[in-house]
Short mmCIF file of C-alpha atoms and ligand atoms in Angstrom, two decimals:
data_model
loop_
_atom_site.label_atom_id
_atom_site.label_comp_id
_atom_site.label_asym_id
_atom_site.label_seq_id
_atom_site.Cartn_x
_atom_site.Cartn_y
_atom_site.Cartn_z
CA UNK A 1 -28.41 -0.63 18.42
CA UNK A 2 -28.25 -1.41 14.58
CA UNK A 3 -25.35 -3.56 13.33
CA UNK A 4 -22.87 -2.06 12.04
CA UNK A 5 -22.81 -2.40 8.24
CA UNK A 6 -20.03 0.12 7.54
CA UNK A 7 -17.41 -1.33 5.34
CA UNK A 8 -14.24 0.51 4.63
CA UNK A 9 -12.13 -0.35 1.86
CA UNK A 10 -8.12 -1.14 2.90
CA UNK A 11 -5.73 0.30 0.53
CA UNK A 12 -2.55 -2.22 -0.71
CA UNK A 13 0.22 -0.67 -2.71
CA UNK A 14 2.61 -3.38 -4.21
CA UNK A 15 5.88 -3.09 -5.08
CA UNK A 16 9.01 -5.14 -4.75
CA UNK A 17 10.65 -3.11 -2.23
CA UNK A 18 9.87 -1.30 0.65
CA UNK A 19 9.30 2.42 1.39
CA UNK A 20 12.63 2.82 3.01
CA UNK A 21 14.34 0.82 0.37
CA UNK A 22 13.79 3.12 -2.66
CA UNK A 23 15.24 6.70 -2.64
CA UNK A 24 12.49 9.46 -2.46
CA UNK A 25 14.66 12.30 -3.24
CA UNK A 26 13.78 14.32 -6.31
CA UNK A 27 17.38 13.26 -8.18
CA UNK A 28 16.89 10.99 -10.34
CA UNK A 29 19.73 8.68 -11.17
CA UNK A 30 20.69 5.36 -13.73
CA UNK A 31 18.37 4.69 -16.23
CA UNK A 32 16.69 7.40 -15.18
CA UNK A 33 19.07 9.73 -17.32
CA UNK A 34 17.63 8.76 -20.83
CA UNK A 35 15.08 11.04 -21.15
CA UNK A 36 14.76 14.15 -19.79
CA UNK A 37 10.56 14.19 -19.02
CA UNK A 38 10.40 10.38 -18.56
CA UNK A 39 11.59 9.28 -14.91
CA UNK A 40 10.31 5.94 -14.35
CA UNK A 41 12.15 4.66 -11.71
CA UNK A 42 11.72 7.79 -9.37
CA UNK A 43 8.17 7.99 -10.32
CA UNK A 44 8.02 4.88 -8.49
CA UNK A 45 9.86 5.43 -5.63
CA UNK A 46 7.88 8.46 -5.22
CA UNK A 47 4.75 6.68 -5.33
CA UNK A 48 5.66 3.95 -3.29
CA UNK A 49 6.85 6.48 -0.78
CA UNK A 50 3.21 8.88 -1.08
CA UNK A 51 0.94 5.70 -0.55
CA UNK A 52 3.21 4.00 2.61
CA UNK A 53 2.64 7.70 4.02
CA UNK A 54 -1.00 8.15 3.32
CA UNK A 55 -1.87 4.87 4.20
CA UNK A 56 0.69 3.58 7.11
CA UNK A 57 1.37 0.02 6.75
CA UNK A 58 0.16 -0.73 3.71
CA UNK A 59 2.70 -1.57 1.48
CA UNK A 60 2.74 -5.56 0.31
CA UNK A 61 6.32 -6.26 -0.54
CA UNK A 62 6.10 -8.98 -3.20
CA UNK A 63 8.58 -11.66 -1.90
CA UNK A 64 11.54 -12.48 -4.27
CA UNK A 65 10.80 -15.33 -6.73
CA UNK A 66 13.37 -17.93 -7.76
CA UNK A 67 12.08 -17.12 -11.56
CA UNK A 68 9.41 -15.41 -13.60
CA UNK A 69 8.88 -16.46 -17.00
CA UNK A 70 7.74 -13.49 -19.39
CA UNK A 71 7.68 -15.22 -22.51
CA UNK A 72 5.26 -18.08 -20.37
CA UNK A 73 3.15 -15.42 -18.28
CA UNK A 74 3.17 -12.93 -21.53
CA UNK A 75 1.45 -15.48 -23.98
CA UNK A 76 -2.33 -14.25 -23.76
CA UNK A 77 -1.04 -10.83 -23.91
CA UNK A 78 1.84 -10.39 -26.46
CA UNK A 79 3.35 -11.82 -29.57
CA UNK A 80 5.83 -14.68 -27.98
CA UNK A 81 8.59 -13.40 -30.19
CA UNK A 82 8.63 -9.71 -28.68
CA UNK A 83 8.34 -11.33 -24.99
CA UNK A 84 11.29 -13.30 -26.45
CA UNK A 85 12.96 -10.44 -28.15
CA UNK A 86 12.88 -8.07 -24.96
CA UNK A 87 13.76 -10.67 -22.40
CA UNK A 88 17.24 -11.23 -24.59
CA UNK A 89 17.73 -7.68 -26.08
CA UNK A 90 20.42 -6.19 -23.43
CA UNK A 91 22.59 -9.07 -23.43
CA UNK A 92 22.57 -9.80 -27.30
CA UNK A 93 23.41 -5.52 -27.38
CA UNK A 94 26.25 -6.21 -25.03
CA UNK A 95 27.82 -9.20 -26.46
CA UNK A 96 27.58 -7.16 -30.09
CA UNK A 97 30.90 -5.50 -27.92
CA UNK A 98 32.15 -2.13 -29.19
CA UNK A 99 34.58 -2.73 -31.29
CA UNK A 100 32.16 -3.49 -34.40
CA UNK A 101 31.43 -0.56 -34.19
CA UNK A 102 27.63 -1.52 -33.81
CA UNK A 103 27.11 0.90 -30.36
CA UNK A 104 27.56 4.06 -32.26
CA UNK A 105 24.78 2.75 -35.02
CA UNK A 106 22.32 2.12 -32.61
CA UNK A 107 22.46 4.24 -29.50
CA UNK A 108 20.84 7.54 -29.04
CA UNK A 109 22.45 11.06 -30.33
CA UNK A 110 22.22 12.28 -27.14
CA UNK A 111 24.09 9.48 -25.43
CA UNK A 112 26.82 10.06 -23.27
CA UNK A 113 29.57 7.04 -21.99
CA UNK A 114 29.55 7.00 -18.05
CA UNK A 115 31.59 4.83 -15.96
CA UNK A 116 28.19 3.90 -14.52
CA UNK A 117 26.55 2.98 -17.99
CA UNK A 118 29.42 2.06 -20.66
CA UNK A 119 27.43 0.27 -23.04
CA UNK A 120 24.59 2.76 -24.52
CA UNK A 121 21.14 2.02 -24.47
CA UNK A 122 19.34 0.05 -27.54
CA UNK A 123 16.71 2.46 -29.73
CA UNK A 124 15.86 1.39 -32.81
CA UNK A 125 17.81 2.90 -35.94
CA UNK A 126 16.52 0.11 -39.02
CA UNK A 127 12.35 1.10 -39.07
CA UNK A 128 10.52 -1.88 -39.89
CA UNK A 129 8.13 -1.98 -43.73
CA UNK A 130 5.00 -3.29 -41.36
CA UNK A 131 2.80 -3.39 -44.41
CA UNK A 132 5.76 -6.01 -46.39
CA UNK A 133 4.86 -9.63 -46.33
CA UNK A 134 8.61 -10.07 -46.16
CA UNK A 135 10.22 -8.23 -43.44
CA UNK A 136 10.46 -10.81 -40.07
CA UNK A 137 12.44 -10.28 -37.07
CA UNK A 138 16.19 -10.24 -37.61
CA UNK A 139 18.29 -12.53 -35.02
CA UNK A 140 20.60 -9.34 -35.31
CA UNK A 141 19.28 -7.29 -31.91
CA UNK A 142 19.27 -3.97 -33.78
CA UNK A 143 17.02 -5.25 -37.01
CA UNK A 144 14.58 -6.54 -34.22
CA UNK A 145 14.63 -3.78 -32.34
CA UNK A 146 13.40 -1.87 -35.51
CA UNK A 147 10.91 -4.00 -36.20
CA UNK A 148 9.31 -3.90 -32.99
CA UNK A 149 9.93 -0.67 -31.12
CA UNK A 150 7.69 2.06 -32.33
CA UNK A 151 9.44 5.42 -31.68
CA UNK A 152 13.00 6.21 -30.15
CA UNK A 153 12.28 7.29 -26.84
CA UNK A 154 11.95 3.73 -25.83
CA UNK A 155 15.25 2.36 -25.19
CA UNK A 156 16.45 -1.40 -23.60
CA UNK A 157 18.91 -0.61 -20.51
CA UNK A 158 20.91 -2.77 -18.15
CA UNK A 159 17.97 -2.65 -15.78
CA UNK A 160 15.16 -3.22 -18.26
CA UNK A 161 15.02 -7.07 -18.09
CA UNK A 162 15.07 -7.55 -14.05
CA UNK A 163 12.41 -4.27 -14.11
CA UNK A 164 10.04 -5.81 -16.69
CA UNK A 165 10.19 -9.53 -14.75
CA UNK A 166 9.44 -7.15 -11.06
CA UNK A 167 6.64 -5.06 -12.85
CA UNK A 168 4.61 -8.71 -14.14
CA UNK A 169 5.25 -10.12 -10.76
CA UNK A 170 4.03 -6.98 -9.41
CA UNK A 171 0.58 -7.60 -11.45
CA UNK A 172 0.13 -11.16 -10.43
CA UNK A 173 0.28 -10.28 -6.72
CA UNK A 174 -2.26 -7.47 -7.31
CA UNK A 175 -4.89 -9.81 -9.12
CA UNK A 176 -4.10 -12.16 -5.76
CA UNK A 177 -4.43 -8.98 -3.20
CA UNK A 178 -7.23 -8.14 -5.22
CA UNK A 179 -9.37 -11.73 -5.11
CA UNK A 180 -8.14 -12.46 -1.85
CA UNK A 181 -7.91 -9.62 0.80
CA UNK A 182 -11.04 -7.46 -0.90
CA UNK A 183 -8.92 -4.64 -0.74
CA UNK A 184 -7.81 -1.72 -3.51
CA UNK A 185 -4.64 -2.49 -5.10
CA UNK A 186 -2.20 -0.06 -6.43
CA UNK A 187 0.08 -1.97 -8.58
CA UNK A 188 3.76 0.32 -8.14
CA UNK A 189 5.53 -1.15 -11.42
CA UNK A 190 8.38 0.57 -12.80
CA UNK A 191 7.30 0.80 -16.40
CA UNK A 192 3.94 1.89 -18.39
CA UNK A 193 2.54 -0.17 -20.51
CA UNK A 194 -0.43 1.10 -22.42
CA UNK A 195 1.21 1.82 -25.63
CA UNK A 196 2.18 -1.84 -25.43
CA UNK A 197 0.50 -3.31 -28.72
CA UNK A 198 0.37 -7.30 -29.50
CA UNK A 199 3.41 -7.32 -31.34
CA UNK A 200 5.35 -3.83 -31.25
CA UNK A 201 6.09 -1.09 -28.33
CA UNK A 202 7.06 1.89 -27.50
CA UNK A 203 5.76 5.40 -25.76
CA UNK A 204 8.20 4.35 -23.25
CA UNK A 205 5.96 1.12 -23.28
CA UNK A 206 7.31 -2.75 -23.00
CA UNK A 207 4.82 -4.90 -22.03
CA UNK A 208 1.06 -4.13 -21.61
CA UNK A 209 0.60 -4.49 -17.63
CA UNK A 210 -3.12 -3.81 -17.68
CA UNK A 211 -3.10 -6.43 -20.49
CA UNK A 212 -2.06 -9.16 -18.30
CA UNK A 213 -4.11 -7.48 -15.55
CA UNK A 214 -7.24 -7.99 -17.31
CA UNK A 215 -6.48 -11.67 -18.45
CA UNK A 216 -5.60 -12.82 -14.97
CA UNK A 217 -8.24 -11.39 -13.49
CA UNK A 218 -10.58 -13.31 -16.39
CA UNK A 219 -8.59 -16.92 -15.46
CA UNK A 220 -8.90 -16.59 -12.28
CA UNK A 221 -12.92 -15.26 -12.21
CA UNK A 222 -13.26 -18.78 -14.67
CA UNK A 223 -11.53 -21.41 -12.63
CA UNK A 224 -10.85 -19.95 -9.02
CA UNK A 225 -7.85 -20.24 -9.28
CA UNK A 226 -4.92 -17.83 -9.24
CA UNK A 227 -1.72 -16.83 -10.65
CA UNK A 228 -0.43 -16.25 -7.39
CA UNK A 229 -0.42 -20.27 -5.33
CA UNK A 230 -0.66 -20.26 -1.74
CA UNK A 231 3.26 -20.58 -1.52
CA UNK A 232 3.65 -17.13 -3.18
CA UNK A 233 4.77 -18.39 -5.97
CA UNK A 234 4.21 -17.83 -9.92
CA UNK A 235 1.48 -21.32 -10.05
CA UNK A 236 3.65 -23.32 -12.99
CA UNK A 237 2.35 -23.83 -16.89
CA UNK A 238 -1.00 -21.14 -15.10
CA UNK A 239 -2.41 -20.66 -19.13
CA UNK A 240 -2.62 -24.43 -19.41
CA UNK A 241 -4.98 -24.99 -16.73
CA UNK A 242 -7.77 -23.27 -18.84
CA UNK A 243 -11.41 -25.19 -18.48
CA UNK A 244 -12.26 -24.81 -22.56
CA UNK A 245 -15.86 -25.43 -22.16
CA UNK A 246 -15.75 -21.83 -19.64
CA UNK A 247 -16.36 -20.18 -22.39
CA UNK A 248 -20.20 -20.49 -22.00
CA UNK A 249 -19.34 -19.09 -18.44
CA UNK A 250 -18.34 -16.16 -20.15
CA UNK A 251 -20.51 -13.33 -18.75
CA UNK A 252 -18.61 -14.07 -15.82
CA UNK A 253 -15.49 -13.46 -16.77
CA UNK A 254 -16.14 -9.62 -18.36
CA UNK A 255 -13.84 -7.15 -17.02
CA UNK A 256 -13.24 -3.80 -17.70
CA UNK A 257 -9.95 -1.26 -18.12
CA UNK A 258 -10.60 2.88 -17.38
CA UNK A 259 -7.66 4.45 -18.90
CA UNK A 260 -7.31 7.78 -17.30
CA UNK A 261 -3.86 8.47 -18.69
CA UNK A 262 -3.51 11.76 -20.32
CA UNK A 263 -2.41 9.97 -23.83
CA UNK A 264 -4.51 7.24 -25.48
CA UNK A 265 -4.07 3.79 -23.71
CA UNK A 266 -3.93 2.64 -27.84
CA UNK A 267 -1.50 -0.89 -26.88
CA UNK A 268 -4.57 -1.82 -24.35
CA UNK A 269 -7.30 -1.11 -26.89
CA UNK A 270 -5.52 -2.44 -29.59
CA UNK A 271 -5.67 -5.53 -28.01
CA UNK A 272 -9.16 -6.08 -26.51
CA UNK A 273 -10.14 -4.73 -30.01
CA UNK A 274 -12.53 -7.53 -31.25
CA UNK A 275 -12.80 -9.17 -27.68
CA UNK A 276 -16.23 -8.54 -26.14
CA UNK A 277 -15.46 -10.25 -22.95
CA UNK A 278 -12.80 -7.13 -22.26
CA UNK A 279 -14.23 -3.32 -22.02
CA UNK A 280 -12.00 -0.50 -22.58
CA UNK A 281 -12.40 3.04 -21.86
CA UNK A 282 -10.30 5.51 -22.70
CA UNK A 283 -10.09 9.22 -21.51
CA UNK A 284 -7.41 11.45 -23.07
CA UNK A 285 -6.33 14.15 -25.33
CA UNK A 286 -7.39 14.42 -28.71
CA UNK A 287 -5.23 12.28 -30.76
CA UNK A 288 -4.91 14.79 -33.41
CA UNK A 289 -3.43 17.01 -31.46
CA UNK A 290 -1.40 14.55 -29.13
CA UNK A 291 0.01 11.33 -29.17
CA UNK A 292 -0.63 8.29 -29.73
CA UNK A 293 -2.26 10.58 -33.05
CA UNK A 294 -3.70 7.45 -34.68
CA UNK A 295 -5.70 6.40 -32.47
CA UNK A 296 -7.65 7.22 -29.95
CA UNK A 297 -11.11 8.91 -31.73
CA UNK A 298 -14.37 8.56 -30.47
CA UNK A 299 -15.60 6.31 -33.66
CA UNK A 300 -13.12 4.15 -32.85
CA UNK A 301 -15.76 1.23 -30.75
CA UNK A 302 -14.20 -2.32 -31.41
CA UNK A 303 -14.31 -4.41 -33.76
CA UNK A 304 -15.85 -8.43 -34.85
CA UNK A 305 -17.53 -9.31 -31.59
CA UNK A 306 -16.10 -6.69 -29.88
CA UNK A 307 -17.65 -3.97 -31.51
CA UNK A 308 -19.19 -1.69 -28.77
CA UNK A 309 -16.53 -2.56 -26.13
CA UNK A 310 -14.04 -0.18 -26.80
CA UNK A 311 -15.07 3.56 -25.61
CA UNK A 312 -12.92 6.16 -26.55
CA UNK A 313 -13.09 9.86 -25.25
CA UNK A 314 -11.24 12.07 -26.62
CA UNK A 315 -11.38 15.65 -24.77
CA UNK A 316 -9.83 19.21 -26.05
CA UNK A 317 -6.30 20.32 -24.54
CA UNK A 318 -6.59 22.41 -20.97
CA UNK A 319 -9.65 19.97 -19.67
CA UNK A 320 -10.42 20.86 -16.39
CA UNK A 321 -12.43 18.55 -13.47
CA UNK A 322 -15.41 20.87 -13.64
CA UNK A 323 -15.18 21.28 -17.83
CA UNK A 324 -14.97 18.03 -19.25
CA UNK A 325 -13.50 15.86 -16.95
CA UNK A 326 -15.87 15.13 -14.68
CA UNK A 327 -18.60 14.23 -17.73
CA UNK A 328 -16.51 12.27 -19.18
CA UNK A 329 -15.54 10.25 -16.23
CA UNK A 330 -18.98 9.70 -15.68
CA UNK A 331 -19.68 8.39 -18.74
CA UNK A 332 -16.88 6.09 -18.99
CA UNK A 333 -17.42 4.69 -15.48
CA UNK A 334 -21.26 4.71 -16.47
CA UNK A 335 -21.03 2.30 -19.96
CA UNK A 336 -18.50 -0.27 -17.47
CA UNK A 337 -21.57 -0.48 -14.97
CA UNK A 338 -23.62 -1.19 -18.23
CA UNK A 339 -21.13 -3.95 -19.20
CA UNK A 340 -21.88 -5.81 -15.61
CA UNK A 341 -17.95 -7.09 -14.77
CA UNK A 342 -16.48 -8.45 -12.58
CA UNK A 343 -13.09 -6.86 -12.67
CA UNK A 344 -12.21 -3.63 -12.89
CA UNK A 345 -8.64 -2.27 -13.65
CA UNK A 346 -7.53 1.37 -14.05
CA UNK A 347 -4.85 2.00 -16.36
CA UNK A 348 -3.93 5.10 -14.29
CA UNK A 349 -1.77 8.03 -15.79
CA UNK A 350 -1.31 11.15 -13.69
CA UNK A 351 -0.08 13.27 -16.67
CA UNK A 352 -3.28 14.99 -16.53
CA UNK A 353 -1.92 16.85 -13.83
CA UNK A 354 -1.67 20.67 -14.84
CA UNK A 355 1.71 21.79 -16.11
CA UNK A 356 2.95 18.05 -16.76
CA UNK A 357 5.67 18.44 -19.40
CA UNK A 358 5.87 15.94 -21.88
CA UNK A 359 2.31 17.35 -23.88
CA UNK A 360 3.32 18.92 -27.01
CA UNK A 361 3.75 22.31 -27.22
CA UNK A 362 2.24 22.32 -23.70
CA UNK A 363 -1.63 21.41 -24.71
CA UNK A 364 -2.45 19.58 -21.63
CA UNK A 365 -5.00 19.07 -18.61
CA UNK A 366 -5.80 21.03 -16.17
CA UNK A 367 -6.15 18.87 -13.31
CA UNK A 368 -4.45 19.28 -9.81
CA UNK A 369 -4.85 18.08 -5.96
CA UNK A 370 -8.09 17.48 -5.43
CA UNK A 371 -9.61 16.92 -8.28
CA UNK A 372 -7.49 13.34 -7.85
CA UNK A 373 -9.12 12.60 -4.78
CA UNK A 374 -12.62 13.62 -6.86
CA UNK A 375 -11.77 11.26 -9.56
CA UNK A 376 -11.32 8.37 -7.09
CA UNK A 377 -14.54 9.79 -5.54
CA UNK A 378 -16.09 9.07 -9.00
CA UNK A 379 -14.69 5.72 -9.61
CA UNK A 380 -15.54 4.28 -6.50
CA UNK A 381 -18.93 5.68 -5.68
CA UNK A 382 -20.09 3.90 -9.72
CA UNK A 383 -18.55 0.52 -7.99
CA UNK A 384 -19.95 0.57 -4.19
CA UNK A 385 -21.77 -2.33 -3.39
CA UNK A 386 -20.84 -4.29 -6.15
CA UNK A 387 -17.54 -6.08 -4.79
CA UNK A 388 -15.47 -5.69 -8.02
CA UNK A 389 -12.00 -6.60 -7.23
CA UNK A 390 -10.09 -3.64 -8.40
CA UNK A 391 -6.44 -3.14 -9.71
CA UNK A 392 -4.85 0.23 -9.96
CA UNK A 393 -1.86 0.13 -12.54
CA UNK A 394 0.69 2.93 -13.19
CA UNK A 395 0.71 4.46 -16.15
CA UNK A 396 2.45 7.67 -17.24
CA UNK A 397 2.95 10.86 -14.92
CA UNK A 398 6.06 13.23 -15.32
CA UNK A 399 5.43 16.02 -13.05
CA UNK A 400 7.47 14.56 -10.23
CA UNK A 401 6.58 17.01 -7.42
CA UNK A 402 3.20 16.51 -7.37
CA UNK A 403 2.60 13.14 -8.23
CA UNK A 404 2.90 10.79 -5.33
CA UNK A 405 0.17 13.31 -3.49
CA UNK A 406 -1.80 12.84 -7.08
CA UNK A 407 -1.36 9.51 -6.78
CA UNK A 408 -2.53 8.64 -3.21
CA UNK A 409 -5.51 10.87 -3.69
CA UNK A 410 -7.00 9.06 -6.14
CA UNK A 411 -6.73 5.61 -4.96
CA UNK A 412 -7.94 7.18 -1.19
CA UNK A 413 -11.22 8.51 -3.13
CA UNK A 414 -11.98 5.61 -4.61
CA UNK A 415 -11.46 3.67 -1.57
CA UNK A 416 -13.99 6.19 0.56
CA UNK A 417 -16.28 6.35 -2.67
CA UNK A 418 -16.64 2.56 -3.39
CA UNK A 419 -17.13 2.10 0.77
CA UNK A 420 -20.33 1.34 1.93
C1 LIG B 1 3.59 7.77 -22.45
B1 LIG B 1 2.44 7.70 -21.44
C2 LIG B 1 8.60 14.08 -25.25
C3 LIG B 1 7.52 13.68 -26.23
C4 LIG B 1 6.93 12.41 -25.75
C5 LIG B 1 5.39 10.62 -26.14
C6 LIG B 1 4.68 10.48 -24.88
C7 LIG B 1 4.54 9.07 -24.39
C8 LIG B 1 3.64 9.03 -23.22
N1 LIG B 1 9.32 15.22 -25.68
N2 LIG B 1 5.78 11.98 -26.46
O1 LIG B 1 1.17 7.56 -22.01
O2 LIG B 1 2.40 8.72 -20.45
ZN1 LIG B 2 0.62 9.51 -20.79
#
C-alpha cells in the first residue's frame, strides 16, 4: 500500500470570544446603530458563529492580554501620531463634557441621545487643507479628527479603542496560527481596515489590519521569530529586534495581499506603494463609478522600487463568477505566484455578494453561494504545494444574511483547493 500523502488543510478562525459568547441574532445593537448599511460588530458575531459551525472546534480564542500597545505594534504600519490620536480620541471627546457646547459641533446630524450612548460619536466637522505646509494636528480632538478622518461615516465610539486593541491582537495570533500550526487562518476582527492610509482613515477604516498582517508576517519570515512569544503574549519592544543586515535576505521576506473586497483596498496599496518586498492585488469596482473613486485604476502599478508590485483590477458593476470574476481572480492569484512569497494574506470583503447595499445607486457584483466556495477553490488550488502560511482578514460585507455562509465558503475552498 502507498503512503498516504494526503494533506488536508485545518481551518482556525480567531477571535477574542467564543461562538457562544457573541450574539448571532440578526439585531444589531450599540455601536452598531451609527450607520444604517455598516454593522461591524454583528458582522462579526455572525462570522464567528458561520465558521465554529462549518468547521466544529475550530475557533482559537485569543487569551486576554494584560496590554497591547497600538502606537508600539502600529509603527511599521501607520503615522505614530494617528495610532496616538485614535488610541486617545474617545476620552479627550468625553472629557470636552457637554456643556461647551462642543457635542452638538461635532457629532453626526443623525445622532440621537440614548441612555445607552449619551455622549455622541466623534466625525469630523473641521476638513483638513492636506496640500498646506501649515495645517498639523490640533491637540483639540475635533481639529484632529479633521485632519485625519477622511469622510463622515467613520466615527470614534465608546467601544472603538478596546475593539481596535482586540482586532491587532487578533492579527498577531493569526501570523502565530499561521507560522506555527500550518493551518488557514481567518482573522474575525471587528473593524476593516483597507481604506486605512499611512496617516489618515476612514471608509469605516481605523487601522490597516492587513498592513500589520503583511509586516509581521515579513519579521517573522526574517528572524524566526514571532509577535506572538511562547507565553501568548505581545513579545515586548518586537520592531526593535530587527537584524538590519536582513535586508539582503530580502527575497525571503516577499509577501503578498489579494484584496477581494468589493471597493478598492486604496489604505493597503497606498502603503506598499514604492515597497517591492510587498505585492498587492486588488479586485474591485471601477473607481469611477464607486468608491474609493481615486484610486483604484489599472495604471495605477507602484511606484520607486515598487513599481510593478501593485496590481489593480478594476471590473464593470454587476461582475459575475463566470463574467469577469473568475479571470480576474486568476490573474491576480497568477502575478502573486510570479512574485514567489512567502506569505500570503487576503484582504477579504464579502460585499461582492449580489444585492449588498452600500454600492451606489446599487452598481454592484453579482456573486452569491457558491461562487465563494469557487473563489477559495481558486485561491488555494494557485497555492497547493507551496506551504505559504496564509491569513484571511475581514474586510467589508453588509449583506448580513448571507454572509457568515459567504464567509465560511470561501475559506473551506481554499482550504480543499490549496490541499494536497
Ligand atoms: C468600506 B469597505 C453608504 C455609502 C458608503 C463607502 C463605502 C465604504 C466601504 N451609503 N460608501 O471597503 O467595504
Ligand atoms: Zn467594501
Amino acid at each position: 500500500m502507498a503512503d498516504a500523502v494526503t494533506k488536508s488543510l485545518s481551518i482556525c478562525a480567531i477571535s477574542t470570544a467564543l461562538p457562544s459568547e457573541k450574539a448571532t441574532s440578526l439585531d444589531p445593537s450599540g455601536s452598531d446603530a451609527f450607520d444604517r448599511h455598516n454593522k461591524p460588530r454583528l458582522r462579526r458575531d455572525l462570522i464567528l458563529h458561520a465558521l465554529s459551525t462549518a468547521f466544529p472546534s475550530t475557533t482559537f480564542k485569543v487569551p486576554p492580554s494584560s496590554s497591547c500597545n497600538l502606537v508600539e505594534l502600529y509603527t511599521r504600519v501607520h503615522d505614530v501620531e494617528m495610532v496616538s490620536f485614535l488610541s486617545t480620541a474617545w476620552s479627550k471627546w468625553t472629557a470636552m463634557g457637554e456643556a461647551k457646547g462642543y457635542y452638538e459641533e461635532c457629532c453626526h446630524p443623525q445622532w440621537k441621545q440614548t441612555e445607552d450612548e449619551p455622549i455622541p460619536p466623534l466625525i469630523p466637522c473641521h476638513a483638513a487643507f492636506r496640500n498646506c505646509p501649515n495645517e498639523r494636528p490640533s491637540t483639540n480632538v475635533m481639529g484632529a479628527m479633521g485632519y485625519y478622518c477622511t469622510d463622515n461615516m467613520t466615527p470614534i465610539v465608546a467601544s472603538l479603542e478596546k475593539e481596535l486593541q482586540e482586532d491587532a491582537m487578533i492579527i498577531c495570533h493569526a501570523v502565530k496560527r499561521a507560522f506555527e500550526d500550518s493551518t488557514v487562518v481567518y482573522a474575525i476582527t471587528t473593524h476593516p481596515g483597507h481604506h486605512a492610509n499611512i496617516d489618515n482613515f476612514g471608509g469605516y477604516c481605523y487601522l490597516n489590519n492587513a498592513a500589520l498582517c503583511a509586516r509581521l508576517m515579513q519579521r517573522q519570515l526574517e528572524n524566526g521569530k514571532c509577535v506572538i512569544g511562547d507565553d501568548n503574549e505581545l513579545v515586548e519592544n518586537y520592531w526593535k529586534t530587527v537584524d538590519e543586515s536582513s535586508s539582503s535576505k530580502r527575497k525571503k521576506c516577499r509577501v503578498a495581499i489579494i484584496d477581494v473586497d468589493y471597493h478598492c483596498g486604496n489604505g493597503t496599496s497606498s502603503i506598499f506603494y514604492s515597497d517591492s518586498s510587498v505585492f498587492f492585488t486588488s479586485i474591485h469596482c471601477d473607481p469611477a463609478i464607486e468608491y474609493p473613486f481615486n484610486q483604484g485604476y489599472a495604471d495605477q502599478t507602484g511606484c520607486g522600487d515598487g513599481e510593478g508590485s501593485n496590481l489593480h483590477i478594476p471590473l464593470a458593476p454587476g461582475a459575475t463568477w463566470d463574467g469577469t470574476y473568475k479571470a480576474a481572480l486568476e490573474k491576480a492569484m497568477d502575478a502573486i505566484v510570479n512574485f514567489d512569497v512567502a506569505g500570503l494574506i487576503v484582504s477579504l470583503g464579502l460585499d461582492t455578494y449580489d444585492g449588498d447595499s452600500v454600492a451606489v445607486n446599487r452598481a454592484g457584483f453579482k456573486l452569491s453561494g457558491k461562487d465563494y466556495y469557487e473563489m477559495g477553490l481558486a485561491m488555494g488550488s494557485f497555492m497547493k504545494g507551496k506551504n505559504v502560511p496564509t491569513v484571511f482578514v475581514q474586510e467589508g460585507g453588509y449583506k448580513m444574511d448571507t454572509i457568515g455562509m459567504a464567509a465560511a465558503n470561501v475559506v473551506g475552498g481554499f482550504a480543499a483547493g490549496a490541499s494536497e
